[in-house]
Short mmCIF file of C-alpha atoms in Angstrom, two decimals:
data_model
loop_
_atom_site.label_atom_id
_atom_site.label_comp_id
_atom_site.label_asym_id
_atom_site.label_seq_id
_atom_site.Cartn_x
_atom_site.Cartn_y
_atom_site.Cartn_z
CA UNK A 1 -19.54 -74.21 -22.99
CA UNK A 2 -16.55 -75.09 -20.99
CA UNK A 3 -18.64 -75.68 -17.75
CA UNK A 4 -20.75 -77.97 -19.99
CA UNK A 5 -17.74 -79.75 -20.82
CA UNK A 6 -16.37 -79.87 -17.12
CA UNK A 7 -19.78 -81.45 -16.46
CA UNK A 8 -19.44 -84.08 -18.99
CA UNK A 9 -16.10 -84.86 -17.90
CA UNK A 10 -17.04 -85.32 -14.25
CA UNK A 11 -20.16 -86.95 -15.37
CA UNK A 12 -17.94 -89.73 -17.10
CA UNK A 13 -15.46 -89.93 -14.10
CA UNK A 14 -18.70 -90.69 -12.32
CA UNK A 15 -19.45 -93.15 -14.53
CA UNK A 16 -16.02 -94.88 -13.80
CA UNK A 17 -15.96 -94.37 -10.14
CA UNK A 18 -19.60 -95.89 -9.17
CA UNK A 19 -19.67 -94.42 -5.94
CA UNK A 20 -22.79 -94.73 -4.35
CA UNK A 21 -25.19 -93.25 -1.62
CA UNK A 22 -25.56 -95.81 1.08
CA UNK A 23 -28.00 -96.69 3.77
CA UNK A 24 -26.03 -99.20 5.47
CA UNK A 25 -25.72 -102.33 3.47
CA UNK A 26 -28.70 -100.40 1.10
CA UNK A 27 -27.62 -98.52 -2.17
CA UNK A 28 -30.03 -95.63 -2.15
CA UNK A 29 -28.70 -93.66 -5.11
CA UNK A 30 -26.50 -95.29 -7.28
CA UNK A 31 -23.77 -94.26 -9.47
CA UNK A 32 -24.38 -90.87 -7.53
CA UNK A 33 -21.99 -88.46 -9.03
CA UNK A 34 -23.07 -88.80 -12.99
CA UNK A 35 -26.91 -88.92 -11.20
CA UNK A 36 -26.43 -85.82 -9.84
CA UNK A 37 -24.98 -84.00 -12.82
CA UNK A 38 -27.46 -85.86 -15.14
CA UNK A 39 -30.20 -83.68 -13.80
CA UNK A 40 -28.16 -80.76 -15.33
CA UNK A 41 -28.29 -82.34 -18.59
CA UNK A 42 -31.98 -83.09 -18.20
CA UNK A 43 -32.94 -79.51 -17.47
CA UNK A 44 -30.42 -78.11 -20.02
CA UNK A 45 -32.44 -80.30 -22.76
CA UNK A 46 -35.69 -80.70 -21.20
CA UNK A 47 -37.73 -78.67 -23.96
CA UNK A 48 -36.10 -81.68 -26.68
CA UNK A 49 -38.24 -84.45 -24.28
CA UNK A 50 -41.11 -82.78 -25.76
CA UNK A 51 -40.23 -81.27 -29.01
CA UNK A 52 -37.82 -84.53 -30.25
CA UNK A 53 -39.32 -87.62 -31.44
CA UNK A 54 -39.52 -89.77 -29.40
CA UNK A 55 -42.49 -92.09 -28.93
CA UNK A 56 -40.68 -94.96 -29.04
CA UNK A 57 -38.48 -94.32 -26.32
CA UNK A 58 -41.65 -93.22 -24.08
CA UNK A 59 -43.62 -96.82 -25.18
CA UNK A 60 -39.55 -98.77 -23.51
CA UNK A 61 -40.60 -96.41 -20.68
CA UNK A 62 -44.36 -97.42 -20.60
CA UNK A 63 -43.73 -100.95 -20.66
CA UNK A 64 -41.17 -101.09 -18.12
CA UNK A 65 -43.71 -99.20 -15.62
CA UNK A 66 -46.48 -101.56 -16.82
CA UNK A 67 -44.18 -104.37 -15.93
CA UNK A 68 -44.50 -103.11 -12.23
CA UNK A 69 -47.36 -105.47 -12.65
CA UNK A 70 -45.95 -108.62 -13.56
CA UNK A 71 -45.35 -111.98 -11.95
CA UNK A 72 -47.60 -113.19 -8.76
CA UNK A 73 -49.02 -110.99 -6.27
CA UNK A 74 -49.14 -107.66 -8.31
CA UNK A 75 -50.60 -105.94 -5.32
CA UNK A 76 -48.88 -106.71 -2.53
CA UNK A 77 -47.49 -104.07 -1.21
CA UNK A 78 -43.50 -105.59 -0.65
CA UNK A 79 -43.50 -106.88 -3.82
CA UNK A 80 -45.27 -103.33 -5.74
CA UNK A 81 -42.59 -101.43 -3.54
CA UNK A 82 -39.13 -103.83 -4.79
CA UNK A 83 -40.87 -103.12 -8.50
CA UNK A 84 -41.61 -99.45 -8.20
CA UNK A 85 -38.13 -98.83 -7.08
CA UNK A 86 -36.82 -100.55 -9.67
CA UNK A 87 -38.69 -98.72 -12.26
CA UNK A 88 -37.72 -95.61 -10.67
CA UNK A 89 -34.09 -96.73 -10.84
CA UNK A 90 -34.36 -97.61 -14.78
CA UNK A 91 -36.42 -94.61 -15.68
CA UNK A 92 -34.31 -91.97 -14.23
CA UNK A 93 -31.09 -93.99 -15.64
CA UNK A 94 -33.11 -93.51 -19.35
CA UNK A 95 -34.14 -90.06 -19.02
CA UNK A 96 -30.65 -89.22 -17.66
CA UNK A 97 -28.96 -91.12 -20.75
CA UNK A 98 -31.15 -89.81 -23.30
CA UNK A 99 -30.52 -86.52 -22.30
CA UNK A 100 -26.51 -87.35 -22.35
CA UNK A 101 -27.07 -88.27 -26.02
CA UNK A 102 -29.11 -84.57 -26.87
CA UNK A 103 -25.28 -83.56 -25.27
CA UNK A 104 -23.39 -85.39 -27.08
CA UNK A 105 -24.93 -84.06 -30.22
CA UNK A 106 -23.32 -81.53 -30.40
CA UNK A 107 -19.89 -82.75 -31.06
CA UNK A 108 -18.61 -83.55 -34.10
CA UNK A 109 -17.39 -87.30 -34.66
CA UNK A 110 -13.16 -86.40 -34.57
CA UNK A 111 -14.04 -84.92 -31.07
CA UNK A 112 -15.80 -87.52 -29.58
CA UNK A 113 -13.20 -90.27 -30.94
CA UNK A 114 -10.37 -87.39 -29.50
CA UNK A 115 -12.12 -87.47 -26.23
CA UNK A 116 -12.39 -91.00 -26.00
CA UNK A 117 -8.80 -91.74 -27.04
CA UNK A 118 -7.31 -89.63 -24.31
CA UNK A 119 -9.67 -90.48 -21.62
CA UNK A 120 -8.29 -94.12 -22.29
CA UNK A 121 -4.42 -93.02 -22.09
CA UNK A 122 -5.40 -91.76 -18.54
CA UNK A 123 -6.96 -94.10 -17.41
CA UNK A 124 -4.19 -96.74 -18.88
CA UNK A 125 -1.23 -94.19 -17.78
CA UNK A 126 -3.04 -93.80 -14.08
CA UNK A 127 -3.67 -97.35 -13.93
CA UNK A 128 -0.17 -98.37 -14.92
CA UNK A 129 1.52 -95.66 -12.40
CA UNK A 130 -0.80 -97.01 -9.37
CA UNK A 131 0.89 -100.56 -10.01
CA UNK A 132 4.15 -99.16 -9.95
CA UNK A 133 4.28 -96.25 -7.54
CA UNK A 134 2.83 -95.53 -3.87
CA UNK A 135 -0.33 -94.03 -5.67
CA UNK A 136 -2.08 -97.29 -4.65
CA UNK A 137 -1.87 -96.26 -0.96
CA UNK A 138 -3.32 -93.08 -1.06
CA UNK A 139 -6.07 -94.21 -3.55
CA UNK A 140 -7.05 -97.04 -0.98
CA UNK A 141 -7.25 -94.11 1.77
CA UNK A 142 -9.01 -91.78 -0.47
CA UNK A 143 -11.50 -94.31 -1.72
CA UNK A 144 -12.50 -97.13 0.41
CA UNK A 145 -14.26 -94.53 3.41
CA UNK A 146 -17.06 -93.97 0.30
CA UNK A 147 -17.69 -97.95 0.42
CA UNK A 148 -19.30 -99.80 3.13
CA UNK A 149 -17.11 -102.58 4.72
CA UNK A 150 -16.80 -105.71 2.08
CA UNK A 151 -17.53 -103.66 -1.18
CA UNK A 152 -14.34 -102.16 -1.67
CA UNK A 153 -11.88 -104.86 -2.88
CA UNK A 154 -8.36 -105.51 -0.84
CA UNK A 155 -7.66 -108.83 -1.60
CA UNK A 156 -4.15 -108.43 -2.97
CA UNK A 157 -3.27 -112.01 -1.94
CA UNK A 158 -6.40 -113.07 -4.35
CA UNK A 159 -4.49 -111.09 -7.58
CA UNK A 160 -0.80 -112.69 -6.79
CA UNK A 161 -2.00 -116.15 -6.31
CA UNK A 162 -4.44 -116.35 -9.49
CA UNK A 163 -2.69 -113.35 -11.43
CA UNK A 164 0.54 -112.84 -10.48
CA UNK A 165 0.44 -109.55 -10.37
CA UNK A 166 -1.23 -106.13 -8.21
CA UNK A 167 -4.02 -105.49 -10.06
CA UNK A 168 -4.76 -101.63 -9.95
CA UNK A 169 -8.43 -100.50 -9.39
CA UNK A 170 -7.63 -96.82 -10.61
CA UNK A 171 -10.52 -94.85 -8.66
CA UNK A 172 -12.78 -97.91 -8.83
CA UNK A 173 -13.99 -100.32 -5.83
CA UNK A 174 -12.60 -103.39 -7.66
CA UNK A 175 -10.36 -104.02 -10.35
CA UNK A 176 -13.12 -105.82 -12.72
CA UNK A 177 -15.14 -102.33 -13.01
CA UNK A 178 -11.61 -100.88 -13.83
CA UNK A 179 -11.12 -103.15 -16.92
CA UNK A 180 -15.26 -102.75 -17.64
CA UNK A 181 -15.26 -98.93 -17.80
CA UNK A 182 -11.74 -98.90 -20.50
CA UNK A 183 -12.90 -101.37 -22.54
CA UNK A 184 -16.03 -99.52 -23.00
CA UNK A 185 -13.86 -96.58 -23.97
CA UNK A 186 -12.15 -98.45 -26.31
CA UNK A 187 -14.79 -99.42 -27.92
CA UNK A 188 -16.38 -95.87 -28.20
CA UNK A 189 -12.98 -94.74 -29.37
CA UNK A 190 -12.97 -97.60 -32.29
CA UNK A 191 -16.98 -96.85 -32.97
CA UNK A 192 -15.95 -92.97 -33.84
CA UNK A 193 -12.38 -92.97 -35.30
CA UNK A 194 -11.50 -93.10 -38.66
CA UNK A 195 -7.68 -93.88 -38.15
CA UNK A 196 -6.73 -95.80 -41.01
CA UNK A 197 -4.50 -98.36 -38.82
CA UNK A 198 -8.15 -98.77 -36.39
CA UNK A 199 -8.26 -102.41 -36.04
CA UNK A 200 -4.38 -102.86 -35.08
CA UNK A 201 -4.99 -99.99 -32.35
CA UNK A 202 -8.44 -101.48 -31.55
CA UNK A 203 -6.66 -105.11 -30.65
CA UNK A 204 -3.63 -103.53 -29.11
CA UNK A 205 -5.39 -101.17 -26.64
CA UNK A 206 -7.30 -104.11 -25.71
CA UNK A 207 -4.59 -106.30 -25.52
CA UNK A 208 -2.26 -103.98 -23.29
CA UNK A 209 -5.33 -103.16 -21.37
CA UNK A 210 -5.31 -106.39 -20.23
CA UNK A 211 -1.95 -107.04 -19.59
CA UNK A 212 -2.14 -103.85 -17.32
CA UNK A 213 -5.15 -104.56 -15.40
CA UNK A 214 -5.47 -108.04 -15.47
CA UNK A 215 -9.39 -108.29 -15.91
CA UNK A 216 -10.50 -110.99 -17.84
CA UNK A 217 -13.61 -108.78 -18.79
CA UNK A 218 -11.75 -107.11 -20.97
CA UNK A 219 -11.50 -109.91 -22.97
CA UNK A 220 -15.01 -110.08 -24.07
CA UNK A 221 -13.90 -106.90 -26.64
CA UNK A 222 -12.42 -109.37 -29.27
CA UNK A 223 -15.86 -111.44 -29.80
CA UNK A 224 -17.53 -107.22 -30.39
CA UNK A 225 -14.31 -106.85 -32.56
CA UNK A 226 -15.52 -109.44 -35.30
CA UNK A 227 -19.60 -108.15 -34.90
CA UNK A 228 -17.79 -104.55 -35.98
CA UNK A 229 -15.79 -106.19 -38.80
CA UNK A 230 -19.15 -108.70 -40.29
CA UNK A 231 -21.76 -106.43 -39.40
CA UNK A 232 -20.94 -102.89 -39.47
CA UNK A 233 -17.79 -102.71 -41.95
CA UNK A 234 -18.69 -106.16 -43.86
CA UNK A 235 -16.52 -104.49 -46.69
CA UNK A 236 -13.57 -105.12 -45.02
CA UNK A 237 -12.49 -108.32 -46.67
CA UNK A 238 -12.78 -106.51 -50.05
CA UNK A 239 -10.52 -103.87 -48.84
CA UNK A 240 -8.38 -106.34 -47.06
CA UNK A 241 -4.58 -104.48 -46.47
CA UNK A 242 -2.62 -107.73 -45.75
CA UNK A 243 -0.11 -105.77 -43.47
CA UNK A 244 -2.63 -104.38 -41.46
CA UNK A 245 -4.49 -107.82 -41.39
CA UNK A 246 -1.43 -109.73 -40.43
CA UNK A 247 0.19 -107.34 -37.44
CA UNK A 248 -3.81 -107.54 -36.03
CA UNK A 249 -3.35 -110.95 -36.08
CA UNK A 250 -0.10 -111.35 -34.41
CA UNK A 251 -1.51 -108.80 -31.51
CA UNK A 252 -4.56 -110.38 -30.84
CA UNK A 253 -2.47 -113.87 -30.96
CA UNK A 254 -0.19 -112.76 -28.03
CA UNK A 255 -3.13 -111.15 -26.20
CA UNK A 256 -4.74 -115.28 -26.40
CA UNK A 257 -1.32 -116.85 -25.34
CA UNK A 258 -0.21 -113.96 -22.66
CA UNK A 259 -4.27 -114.72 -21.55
CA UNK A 260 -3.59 -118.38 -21.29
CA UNK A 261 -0.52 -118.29 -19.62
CA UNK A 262 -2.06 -115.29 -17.23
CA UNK A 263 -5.07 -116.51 -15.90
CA UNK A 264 -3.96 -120.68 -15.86
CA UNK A 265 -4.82 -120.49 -11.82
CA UNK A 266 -8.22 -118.78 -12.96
CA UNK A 267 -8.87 -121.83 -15.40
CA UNK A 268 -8.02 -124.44 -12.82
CA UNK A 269 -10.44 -122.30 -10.54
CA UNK A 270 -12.97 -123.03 -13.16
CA UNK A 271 -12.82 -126.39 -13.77
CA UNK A 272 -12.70 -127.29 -10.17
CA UNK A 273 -16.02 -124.95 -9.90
CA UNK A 274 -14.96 -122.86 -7.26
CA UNK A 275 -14.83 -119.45 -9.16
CA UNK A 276 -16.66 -117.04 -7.72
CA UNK A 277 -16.49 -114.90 -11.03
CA UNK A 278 -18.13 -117.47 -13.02
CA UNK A 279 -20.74 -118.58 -10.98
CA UNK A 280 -21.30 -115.06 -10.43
CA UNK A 281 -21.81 -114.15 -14.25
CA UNK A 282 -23.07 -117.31 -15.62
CA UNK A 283 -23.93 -120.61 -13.36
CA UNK A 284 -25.72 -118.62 -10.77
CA UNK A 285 -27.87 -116.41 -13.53
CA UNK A 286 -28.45 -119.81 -15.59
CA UNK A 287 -30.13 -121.46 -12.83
CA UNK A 288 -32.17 -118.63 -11.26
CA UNK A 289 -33.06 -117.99 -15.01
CA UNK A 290 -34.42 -121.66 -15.60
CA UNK A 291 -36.23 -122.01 -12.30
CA UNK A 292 -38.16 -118.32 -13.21
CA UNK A 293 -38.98 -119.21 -16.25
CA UNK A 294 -40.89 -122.42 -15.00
CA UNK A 295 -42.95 -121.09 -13.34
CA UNK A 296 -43.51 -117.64 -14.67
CA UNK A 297 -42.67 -118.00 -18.87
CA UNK A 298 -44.51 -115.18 -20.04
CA UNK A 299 -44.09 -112.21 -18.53
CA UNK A 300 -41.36 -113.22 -15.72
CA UNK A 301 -41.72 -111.92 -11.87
CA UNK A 302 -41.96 -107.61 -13.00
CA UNK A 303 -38.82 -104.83 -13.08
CA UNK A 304 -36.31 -105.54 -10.04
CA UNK A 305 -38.78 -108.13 -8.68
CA UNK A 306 -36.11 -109.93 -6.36
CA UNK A 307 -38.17 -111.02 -3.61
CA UNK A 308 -40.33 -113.42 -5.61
CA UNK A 309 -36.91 -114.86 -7.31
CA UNK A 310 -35.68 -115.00 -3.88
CA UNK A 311 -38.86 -117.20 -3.09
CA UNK A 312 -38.99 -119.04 -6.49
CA UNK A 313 -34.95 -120.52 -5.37
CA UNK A 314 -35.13 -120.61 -1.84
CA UNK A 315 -38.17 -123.13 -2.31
CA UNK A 316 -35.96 -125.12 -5.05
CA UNK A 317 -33.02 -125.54 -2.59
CA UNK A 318 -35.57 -126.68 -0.26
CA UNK A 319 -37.01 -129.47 -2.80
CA UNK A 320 -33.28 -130.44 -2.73
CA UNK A 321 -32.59 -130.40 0.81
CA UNK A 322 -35.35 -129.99 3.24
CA UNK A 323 -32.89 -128.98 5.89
CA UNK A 324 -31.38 -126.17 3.74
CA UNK A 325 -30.64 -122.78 5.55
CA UNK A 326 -31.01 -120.12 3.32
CA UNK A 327 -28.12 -117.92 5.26
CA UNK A 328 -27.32 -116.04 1.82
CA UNK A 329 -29.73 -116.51 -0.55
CA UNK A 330 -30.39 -112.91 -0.72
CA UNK A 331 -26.51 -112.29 -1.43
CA UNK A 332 -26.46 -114.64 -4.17
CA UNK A 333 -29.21 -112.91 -6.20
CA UNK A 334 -26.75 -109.70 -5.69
CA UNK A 335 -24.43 -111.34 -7.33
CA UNK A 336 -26.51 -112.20 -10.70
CA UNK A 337 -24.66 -109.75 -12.67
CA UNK A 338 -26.14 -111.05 -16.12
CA UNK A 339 -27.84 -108.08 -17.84
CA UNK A 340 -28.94 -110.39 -20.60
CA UNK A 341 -30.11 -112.87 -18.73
CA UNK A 342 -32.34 -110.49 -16.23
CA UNK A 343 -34.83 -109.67 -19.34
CA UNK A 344 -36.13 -112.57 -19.36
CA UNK A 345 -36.15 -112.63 -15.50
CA UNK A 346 -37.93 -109.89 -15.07
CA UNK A 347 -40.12 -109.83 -18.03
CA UNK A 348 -40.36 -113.08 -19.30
CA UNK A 349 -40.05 -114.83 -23.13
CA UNK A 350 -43.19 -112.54 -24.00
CA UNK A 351 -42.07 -109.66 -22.36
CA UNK A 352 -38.60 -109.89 -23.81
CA UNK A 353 -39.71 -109.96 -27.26
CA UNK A 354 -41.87 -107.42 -26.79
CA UNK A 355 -39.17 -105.23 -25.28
CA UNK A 356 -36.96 -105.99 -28.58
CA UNK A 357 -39.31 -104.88 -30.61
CA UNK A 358 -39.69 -101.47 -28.98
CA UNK A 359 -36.16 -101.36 -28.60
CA UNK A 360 -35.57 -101.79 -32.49
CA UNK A 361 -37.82 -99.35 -33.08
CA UNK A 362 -36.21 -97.12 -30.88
CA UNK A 363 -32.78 -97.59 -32.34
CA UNK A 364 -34.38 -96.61 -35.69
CA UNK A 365 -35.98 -93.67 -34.89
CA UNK A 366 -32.36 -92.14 -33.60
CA UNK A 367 -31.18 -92.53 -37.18
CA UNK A 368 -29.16 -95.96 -36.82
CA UNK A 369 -29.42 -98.38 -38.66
CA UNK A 370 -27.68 -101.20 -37.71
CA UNK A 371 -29.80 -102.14 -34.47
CA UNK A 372 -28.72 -106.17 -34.79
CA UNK A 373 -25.03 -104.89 -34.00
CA UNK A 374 -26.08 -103.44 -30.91
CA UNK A 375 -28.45 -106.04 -29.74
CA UNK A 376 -25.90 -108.71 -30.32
CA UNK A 377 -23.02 -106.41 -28.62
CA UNK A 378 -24.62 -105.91 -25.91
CA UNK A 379 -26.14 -109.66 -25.41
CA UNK A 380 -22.56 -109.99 -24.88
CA UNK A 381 -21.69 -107.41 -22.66
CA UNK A 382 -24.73 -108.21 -20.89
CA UNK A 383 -23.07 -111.31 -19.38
CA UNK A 384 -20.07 -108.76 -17.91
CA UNK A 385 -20.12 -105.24 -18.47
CA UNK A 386 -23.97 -103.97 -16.97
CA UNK A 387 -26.65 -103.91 -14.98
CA UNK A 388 -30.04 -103.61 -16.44
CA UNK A 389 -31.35 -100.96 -14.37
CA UNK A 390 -27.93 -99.48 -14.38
CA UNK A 391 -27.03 -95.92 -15.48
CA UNK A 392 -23.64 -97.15 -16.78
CA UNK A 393 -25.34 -99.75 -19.18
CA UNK A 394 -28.06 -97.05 -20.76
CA UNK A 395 -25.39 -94.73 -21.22
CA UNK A 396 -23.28 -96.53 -22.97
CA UNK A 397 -26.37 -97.77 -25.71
CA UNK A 398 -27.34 -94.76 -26.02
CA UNK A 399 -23.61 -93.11 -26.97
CA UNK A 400 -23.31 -96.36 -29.11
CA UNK A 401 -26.27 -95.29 -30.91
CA UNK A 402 -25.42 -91.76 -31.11
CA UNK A 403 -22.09 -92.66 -33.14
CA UNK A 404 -23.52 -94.79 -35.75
CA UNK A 405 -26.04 -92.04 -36.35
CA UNK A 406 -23.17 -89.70 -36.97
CA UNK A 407 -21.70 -92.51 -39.09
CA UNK A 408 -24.72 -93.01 -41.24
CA UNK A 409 -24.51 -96.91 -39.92
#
């Protein structure tokens, strides 16, 4: 039992670290630490993958291998071999994730919120020491060998200038999948606890979060914060403690004017259009979105089809400018890191539905009931927080799911 939970534990720091197998520029395992152990997991509950039911989670996994075949030129052979790699990258995350939640079964709901509670004071505490101390240093030298050259982040100058402020990265190649990873801990931790003073610890974990870290990301936990209040504890208002409702208040009112005052360079950034993060995580995904949909509504261009997309806005920038050189086209499909925009991408307005449906199915079958909570929380997240073939992103639904099952929501 206690090399089970040694596993788990490394698992999640796996899950925070993202460190990756690479073949030069070319991820060839991702997240390869929590891949690794998930295999444990997987044989340790394999006789549950036949014995459980689950038929709707093997109908998510038959249509994302029948969508191998969507989008132009099913059959040729660069375009079958992007998709098939894809698939193999979203199955293994789901069988890997599903096999997480057989683990996490076992504990009991106090244990799970107990674990998720003090994983966040270390990462918080280690964070907060790295900013202050020489720790930096020696995570920099530990860390960015495992990264090829331009994935590990070092622009210090960037954090002063728009943040004021080191921004630690805590075992992480950036400081964005720093503030990611806690915030999803946070909001495990207020998913599982029954602390009677949850909402003010919910806002102010969030709130010093931020002020620690510095990502904006972390942010997006306040909109999640009222889907948890209207959808999942709509008694609230009945039960309303003023006390409680006015110190939540006053927290999450300094986290908006610290926020302001905090990322002002990052607004002027914005409005000028030159933020990378933004275009990134919304302008970039709108546009490759719009121009896929065109020409491909139903079903989209198939699972990790990025070579057609690649064609589909390299001929578009062409239609604009005849002369256009596409030096980095390539990169800037990278960079759509819009989880909830790459469904209907990949799979179209058809596809997507169709996907929902299996999906809400699924969600019911585990024993949860409120699958329009985590639809609409992760919509959101999708614009920050995942990747759709990502191990970090199934993971995290399928814990989600786990502890509404456990509490009868």
């Amino acid at each position: 039992m206690i090399f089970r939970n040694i596993l788990l534990f490394l698992f999640t720091f796996g899950l925070l670290t993202e460190l990756r197998i690479f073949s030069g520029d070319q991820v060839l395992i991702p997240v390869f630490i929590s891949f690794i152990i998930g295999f444990f997991f997987i044989l340790k509950h394999l006789p549950k993958f036949f014995h459980y039911d689950l038929k709707y989670f093997y109908y998510v996994v038959l249509f994302f291998l029948i969508s191998i075949f969507f989008g132009p030129d099913k059959l040729d052979s660069l375009f079958l071999k992007e998709r098939f790699l894809g698939f193999v990258q979203i199955f293994t995350s789901l069988v890997i994730s599903i096999a997480i939640y057989f683990e996490l079964k076992r504990f009991e709901l106090k244990k799970l919120s107990s674990f998720f509670f003090y994983l966040f004071l270390f990462i918080l505490f280690g964070s907060l020491i790295e900013v202050i101390s020489p720790l930096k240093y020696v995570i920099d030298a530990f860390m960015s060998p495992l990264f090829p050259e331009g994935n590990y982040y070092f622009d210090v100058q960037r954090d002063i200038n728009l943040y004021s402020y080191y921004r630690p990265k805590f075992f992480t190649s950036e400081p964005s999948h720093l503030g990611k990873f806690i915030s999803m801990v946070i909001f495990m931790w207020r998913l599982s606890t029954n602390h009677s003073k949850k909402n003010i610890l919910f806002v102010l974990f969030l709130t010093i979060s931020f002020f620690v870290i510095r990502s904006p990301l972390i942010l997006f936990m306040f909109p999640v914060f009222f889907l948890i209040l209207l959808l999942l504890e709509n008694n609230y208002y009945h039960k309303l403690n003023l006390e409680n409702f006015i110190l939540s208040s006053l927290i999450f009112l300094i986290a908006l004017i610290g926020s302001i005052n905090l990322l002002q360079e990052r607004f002027e950034s914005i409005s000028s259009g030159t933020d990378r993060s933004l275009n990134q995580r919304l302008i970039i995904p709108l546009f490759v979105t719009s121009e896929v949909l065109a020409e491909y509504p139903t079903f989209g261009v198939g699972i990790a089809g990025k070579e057609v997309i690649e064609i589909i806005v390299l001929n578009k920038f062409l239609e604009i400018d005849p002369n256009f050189k596409p030096r980095s086209i390539k990169e800037l499909l990278d960079k759509n890191h819009t989880t909830s925009l790459q469904y209907f991408i990949y799979f179209g307005l058809i596809g997507t539905l169709i996907l929902g449906f299996l999906l809400k199915f699924l969600i019911s079958s585990l024993g949860t009931k409120s699958w329009l909570f985590i639809f609409l929380t992760f919509f959101i997240l999708g614009f920050t927080h995942g990747k759709l073939t990502g191990l970090n992103t199934w993971t995290y639904f399928f814990t989600s799911i786990l502890i509404l099952q456990k509490r009868n929501l």
